[in-house]
C-alpha positions as YAML, in Angstrom:
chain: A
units: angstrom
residues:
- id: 1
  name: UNK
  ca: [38.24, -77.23, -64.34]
- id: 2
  name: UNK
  ca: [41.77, -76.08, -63.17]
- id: 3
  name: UNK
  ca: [41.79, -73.61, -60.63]
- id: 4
  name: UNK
  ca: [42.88, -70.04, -62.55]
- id: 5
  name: UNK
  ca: [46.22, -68.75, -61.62]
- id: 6
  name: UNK
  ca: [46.51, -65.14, -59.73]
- id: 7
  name: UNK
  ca: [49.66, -63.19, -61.48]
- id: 8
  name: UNK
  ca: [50.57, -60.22, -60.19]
- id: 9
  name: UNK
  ca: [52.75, -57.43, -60.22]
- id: 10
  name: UNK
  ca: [53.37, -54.74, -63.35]
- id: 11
  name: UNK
  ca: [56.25, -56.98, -65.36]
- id: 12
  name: UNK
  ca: [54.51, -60.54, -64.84]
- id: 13
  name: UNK
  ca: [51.33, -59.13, -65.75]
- id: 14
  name: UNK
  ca: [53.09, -57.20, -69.20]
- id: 15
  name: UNK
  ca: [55.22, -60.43, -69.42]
- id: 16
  name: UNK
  ca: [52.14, -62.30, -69.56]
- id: 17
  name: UNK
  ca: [49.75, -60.35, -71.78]
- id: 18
  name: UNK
  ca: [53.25, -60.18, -74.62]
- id: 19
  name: UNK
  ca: [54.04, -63.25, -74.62]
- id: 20
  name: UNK
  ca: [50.23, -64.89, -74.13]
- id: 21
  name: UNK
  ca: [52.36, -68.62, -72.89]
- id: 22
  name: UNK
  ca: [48.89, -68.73, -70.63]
- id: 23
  name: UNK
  ca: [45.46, -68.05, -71.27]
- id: 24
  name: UNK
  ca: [44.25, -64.66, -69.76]
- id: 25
  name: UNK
  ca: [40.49, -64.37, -68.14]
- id: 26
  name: UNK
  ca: [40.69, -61.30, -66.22]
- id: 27
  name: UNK
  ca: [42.13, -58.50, -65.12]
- id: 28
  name: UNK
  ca: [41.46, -56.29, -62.29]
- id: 29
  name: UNK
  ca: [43.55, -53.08, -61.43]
- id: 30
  name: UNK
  ca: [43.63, -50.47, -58.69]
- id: 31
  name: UNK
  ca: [41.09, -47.75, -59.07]
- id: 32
  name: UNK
  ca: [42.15, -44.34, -60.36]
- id: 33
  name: UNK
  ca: [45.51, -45.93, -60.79]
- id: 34
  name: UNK
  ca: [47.88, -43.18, -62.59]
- id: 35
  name: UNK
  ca: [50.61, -45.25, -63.28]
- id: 36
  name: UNK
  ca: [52.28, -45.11, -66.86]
- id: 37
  name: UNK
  ca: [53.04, -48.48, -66.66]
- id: 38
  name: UNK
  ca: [49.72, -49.60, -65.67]
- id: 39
  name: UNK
  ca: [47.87, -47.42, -68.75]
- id: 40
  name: UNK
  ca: [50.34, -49.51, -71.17]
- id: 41
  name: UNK
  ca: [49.13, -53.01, -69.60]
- id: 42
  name: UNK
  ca: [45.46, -51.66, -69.88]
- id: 43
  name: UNK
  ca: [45.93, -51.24, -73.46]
- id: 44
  name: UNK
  ca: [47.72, -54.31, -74.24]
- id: 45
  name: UNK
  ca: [44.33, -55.94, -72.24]
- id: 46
  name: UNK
  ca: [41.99, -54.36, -74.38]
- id: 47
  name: UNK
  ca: [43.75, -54.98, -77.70]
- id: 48
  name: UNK
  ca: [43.43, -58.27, -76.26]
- id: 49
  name: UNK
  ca: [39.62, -58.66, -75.49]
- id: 50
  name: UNK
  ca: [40.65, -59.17, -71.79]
- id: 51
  name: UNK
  ca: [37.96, -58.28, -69.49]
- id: 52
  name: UNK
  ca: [39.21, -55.16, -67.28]
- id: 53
  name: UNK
  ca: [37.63, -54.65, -63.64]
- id: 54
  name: UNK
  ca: [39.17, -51.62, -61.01]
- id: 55
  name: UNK
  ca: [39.16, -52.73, -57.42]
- id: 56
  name: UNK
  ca: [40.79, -51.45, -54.35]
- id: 57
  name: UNK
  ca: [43.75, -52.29, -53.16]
- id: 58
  name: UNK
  ca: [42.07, -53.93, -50.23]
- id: 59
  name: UNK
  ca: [40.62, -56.42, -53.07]
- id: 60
  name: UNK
  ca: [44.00, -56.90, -55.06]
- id: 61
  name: UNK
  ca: [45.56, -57.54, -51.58]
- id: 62
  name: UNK
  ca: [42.96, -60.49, -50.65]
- id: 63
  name: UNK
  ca: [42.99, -61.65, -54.13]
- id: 64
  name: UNK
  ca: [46.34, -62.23, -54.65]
- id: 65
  name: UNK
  ca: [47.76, -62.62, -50.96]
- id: 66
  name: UNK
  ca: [50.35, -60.14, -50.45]
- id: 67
  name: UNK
  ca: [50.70, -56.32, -50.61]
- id: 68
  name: UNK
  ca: [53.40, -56.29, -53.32]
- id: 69
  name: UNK
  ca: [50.80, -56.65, -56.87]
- id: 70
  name: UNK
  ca: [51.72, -52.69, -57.78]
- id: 71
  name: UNK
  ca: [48.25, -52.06, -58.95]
- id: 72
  name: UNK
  ca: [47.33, -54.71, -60.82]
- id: 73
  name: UNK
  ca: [46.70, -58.65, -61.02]
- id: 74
  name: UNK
  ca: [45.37, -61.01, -63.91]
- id: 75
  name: UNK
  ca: [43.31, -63.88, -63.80]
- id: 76
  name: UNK
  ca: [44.96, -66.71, -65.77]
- id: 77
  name: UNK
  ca: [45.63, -70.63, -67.14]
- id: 78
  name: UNK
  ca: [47.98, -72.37, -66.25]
- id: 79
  name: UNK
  ca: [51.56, -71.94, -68.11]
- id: 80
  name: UNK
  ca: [52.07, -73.75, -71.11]
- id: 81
  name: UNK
  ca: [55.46, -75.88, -70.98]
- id: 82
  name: UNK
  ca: [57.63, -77.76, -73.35]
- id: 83
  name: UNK
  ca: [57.98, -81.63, -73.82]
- id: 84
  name: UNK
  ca: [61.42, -82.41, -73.75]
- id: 85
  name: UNK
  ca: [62.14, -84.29, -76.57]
- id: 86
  name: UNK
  ca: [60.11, -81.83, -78.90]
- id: 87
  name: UNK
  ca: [62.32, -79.36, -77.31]
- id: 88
  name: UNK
  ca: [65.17, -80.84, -78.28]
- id: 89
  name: UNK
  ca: [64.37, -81.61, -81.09]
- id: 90
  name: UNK
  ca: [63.68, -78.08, -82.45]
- id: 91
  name: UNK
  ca: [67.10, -77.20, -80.84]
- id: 92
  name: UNK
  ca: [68.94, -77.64, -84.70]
- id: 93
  name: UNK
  ca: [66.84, -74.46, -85.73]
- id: 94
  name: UNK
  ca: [67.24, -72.81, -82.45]
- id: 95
  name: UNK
  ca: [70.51, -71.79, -81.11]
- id: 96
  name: UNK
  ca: [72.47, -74.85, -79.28]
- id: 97
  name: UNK
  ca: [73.60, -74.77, -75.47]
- id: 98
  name: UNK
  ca: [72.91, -74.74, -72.51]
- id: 99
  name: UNK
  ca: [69.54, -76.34, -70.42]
- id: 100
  name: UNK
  ca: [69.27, -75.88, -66.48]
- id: 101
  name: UNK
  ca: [67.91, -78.92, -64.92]
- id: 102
  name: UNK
  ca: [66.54, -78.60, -61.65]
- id: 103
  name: UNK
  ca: [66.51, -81.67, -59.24]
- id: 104
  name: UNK
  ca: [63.61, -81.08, -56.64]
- id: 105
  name: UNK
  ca: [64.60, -77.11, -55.98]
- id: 106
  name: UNK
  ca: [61.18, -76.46, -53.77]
- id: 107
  name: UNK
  ca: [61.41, -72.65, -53.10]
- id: 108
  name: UNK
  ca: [59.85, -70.66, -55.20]
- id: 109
  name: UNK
  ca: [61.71, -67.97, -55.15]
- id: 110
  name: UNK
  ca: [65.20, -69.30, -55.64]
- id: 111
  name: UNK
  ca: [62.85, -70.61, -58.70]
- id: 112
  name: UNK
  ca: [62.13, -67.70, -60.08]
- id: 113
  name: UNK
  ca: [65.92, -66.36, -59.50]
- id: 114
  name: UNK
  ca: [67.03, -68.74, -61.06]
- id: 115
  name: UNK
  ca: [64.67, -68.71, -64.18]
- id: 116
  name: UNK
  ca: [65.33, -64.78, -64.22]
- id: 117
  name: UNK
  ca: [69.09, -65.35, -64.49]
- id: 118
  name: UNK
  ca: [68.95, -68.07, -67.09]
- id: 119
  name: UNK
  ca: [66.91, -65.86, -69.26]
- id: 120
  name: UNK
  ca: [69.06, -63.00, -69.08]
- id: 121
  name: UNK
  ca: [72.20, -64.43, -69.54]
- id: 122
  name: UNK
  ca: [71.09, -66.52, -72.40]
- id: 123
  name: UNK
  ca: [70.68, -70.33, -71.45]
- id: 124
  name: UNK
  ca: [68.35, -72.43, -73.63]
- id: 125
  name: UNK
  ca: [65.79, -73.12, -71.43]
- id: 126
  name: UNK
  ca: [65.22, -75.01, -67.89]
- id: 127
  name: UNK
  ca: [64.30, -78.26, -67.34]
- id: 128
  name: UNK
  ca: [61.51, -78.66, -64.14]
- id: 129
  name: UNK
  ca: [59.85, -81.95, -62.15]
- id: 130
  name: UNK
  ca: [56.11, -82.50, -62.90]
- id: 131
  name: UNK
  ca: [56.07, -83.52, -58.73]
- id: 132
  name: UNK
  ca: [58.08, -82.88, -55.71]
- id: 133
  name: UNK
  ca: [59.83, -79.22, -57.12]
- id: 134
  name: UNK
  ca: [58.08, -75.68, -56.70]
- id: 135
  name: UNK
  ca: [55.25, -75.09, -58.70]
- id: 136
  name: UNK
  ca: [54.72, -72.86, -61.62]
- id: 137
  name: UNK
  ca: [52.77, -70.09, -59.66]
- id: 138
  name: UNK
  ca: [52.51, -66.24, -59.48]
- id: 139
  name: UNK
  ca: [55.35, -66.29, -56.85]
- id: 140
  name: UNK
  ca: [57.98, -67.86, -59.37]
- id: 141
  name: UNK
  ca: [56.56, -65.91, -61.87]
- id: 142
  name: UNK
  ca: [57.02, -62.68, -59.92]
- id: 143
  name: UNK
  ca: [60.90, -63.66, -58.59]
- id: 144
  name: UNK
  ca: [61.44, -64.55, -61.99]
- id: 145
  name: UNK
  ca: [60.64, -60.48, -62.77]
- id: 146
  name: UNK
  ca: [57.63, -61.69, -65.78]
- id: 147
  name: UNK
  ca: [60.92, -64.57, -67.32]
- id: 148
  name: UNK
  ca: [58.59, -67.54, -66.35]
- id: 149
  name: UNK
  ca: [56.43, -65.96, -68.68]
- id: 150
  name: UNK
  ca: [58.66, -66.43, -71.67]
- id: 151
  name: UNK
  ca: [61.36, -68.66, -70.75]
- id: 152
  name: UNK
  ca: [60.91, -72.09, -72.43]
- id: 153
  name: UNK
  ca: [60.20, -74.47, -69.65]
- id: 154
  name: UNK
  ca: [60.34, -77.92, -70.27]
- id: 155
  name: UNK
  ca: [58.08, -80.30, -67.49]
- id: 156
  name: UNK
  ca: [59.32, -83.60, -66.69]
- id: 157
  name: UNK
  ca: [58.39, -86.82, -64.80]
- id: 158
  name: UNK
  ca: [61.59, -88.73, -63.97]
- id: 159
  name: UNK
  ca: [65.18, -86.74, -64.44]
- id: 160
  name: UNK
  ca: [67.46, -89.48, -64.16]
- id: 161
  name: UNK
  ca: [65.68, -91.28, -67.44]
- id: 162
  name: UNK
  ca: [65.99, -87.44, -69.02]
- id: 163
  name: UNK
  ca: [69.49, -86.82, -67.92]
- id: 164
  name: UNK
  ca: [70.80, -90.50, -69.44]
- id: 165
  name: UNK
  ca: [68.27, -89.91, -72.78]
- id: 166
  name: UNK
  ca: [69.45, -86.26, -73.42]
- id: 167
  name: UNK
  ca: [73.45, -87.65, -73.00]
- id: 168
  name: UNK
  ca: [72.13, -90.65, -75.88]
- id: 169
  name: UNK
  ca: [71.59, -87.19, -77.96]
- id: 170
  name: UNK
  ca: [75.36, -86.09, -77.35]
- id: 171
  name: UNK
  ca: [74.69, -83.51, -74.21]
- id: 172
  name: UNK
  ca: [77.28, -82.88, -71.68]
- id: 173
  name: UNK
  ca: [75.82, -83.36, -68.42]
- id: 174
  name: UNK
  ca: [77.52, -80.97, -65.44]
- id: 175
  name: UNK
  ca: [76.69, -81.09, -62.04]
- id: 176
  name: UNK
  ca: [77.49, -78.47, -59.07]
- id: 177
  name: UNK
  ca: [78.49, -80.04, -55.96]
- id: 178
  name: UNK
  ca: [80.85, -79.55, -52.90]
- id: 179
  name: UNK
  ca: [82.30, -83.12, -53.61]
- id: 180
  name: UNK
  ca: [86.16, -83.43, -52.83]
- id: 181
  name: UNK
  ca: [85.97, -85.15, -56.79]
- id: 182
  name: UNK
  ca: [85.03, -82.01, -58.19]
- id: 183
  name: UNK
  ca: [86.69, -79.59, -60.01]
- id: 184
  name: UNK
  ca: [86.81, -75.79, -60.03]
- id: 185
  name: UNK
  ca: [84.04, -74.90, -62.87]
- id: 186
  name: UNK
  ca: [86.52, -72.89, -64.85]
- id: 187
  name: UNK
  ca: [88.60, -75.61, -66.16]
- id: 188
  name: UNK
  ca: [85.14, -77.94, -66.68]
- id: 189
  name: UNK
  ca: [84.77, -79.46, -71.00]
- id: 190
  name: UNK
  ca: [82.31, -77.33, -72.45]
- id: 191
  name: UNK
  ca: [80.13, -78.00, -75.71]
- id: 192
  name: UNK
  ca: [77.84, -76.66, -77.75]
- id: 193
  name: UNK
  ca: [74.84, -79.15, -76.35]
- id: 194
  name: UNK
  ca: [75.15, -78.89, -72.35]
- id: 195
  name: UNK
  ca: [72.83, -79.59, -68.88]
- id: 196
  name: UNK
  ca: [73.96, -78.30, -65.38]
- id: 197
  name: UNK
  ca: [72.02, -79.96, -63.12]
- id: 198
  name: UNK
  ca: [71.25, -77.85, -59.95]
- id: 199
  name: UNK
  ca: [70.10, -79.90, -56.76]
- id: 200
  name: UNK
  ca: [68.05, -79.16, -53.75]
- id: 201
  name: UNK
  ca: [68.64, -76.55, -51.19]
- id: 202
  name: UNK
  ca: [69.13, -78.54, -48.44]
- id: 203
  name: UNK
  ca: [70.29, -81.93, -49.72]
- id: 204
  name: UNK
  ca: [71.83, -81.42, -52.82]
- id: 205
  name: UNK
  ca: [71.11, -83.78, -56.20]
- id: 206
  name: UNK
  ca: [69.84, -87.46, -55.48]
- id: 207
  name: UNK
  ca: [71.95, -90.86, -56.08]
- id: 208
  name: UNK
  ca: [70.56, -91.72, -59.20]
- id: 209
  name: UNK
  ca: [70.83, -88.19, -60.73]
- id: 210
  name: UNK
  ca: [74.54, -87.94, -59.16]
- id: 211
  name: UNK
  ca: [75.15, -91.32, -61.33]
- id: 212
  name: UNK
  ca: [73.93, -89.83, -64.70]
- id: 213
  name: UNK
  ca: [76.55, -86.58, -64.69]
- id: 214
  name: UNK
  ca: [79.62, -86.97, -66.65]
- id: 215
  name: UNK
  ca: [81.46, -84.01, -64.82]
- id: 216
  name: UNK
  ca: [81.63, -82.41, -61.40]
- id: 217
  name: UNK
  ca: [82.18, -78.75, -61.07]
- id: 218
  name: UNK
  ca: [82.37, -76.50, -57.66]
- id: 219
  name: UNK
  ca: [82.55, -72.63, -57.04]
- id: 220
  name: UNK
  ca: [85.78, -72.27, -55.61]
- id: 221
  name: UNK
  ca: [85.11, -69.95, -52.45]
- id: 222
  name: UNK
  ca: [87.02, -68.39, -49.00]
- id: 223
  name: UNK
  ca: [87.77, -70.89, -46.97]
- id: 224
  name: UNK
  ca: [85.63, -71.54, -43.93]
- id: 225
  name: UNK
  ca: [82.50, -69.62, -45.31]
- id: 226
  name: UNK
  ca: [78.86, -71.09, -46.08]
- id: 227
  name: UNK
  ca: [78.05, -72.53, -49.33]
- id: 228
  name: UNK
  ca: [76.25, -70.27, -52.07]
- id: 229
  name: UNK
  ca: [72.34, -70.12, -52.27]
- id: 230
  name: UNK
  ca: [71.62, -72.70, -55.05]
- id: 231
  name: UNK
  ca: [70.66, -69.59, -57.19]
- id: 232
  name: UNK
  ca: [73.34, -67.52, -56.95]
- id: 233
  name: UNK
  ca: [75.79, -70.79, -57.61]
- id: 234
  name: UNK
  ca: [73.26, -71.16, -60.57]
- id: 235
  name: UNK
  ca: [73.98, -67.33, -61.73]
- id: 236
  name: UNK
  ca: [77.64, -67.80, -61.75]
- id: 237
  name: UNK
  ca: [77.72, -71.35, -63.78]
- id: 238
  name: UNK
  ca: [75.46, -69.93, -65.96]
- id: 239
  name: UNK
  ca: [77.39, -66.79, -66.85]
- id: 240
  name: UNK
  ca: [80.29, -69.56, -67.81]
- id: 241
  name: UNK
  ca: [78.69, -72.13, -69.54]
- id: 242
  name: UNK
  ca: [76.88, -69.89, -72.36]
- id: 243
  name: UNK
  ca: [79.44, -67.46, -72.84]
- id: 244
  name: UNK
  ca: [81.80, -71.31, -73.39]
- id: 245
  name: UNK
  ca: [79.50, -73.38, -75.02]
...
């Protein structure tokens, strides 16, 4: 059996019990917590049949490895993900544009930054490796702010075969980069059916990924300054790319 995942925090937990993309086991909360917020997750747990248990902090601390749970953490599955061709093929009764593809991004928190800025600005969904990229856990879920809970997330093996079998079904595939062939991202084709493909932190997107891009787009910056975090670059080509596809 799977070991259960730990969420916590108030909005992971809420996201979580709304949205029900995991199964939920257990949830255990501070004692003689007053919070507001907290009283409306207990509620949604007990419409839910979800067993409720009050610890101390001491215990939510231990239990979930950091002093930052607010209160409360739940005892979960796993998250369920999308295939990507089922995915895409729903897309024609969904609205078209744009999917996030992440090659090998291993933090977890520039993860969940960048999940929580895809959902808000309104991209499609993002596109994660099975292997070697961060996993799903209550740490993405919580830098996410609950989005991970929600977000379609579509799990992967191989991105290079995706990248060149999504193009076969007419997507534009964009890549960021500090490449001298680039250009700035504001004068970059858009469509209506688009992937940006955001690399690793420290060594960018790998040769065979590079090769399955049709287009090269940088964030023009000061000259002389360092590079953006990959999830801030992500926030800004984001912003673009939906409000152009």
């Amino acid at each position: 059996m799977a070991e259960s995942t730990i969420l916590y925090g108030i909005t992971p937990v809420q996201q979580c019990l709304l949205h029900q993309n995991r199964s939920c086991q257990e949830m255990l909360v501070k004692s003689q917590s007053k919070s507001p917020r907290i009283k409306e997750i207990l509620g949604l747990a007990s419409k839910k049949g979800i067993q409720i248990k009050e610890v101390n902090a001491q215990v939510l601390a231990n239990l979930t490895k950091t002093k930052l749970h607010q209160g409360v953490a739940l005892k979960c599955g796993e998250l369920n993900t999308w295939d990507l061709q089922t995915f895409v093929d729903q897309m024609p009764t969904r609205e078209r544009g744009l999917l996030i593809a992440l090659d090998q991004v291993e933090d977890p928190q520039n993860m969940g930054a960048i999940i929580r800025s895809a959902a808000f600005l309104g991209a499609s969904g993002l596109i994660t490796l099975k292997k070697h990229s961060a996993p799903l856990t209550a740490t993405v879920s919580k830098a996410s702010a609950g989005a991970l809970e929600y977000f379609p997330i579509i799990s992967i093996n191989n991105l290079s075969e995706s990248l060149q079998w999504m193009k076969k079904m007419g997507f534009l595939v964009i890549r960021s980069t500090l490449d001298d062939n680039s250009v700035d991202f504001t004068s970059a084709p858009t469509t209506d059916l688009m992937v940006l493909v955001m690399g690793n932190e420290g060594q960018g997107l790998r040769n065979l990924t590079q090769k399955r891009c049709d287009q090269l787009v940088h964030i023009p910056g000061k000259p002389h300054t360092e590079s953006l975090n990959v999830s801030a670059a992500a926030a800004i080509l984001i912003q673009h790319f939906v409000r152009n596809s």
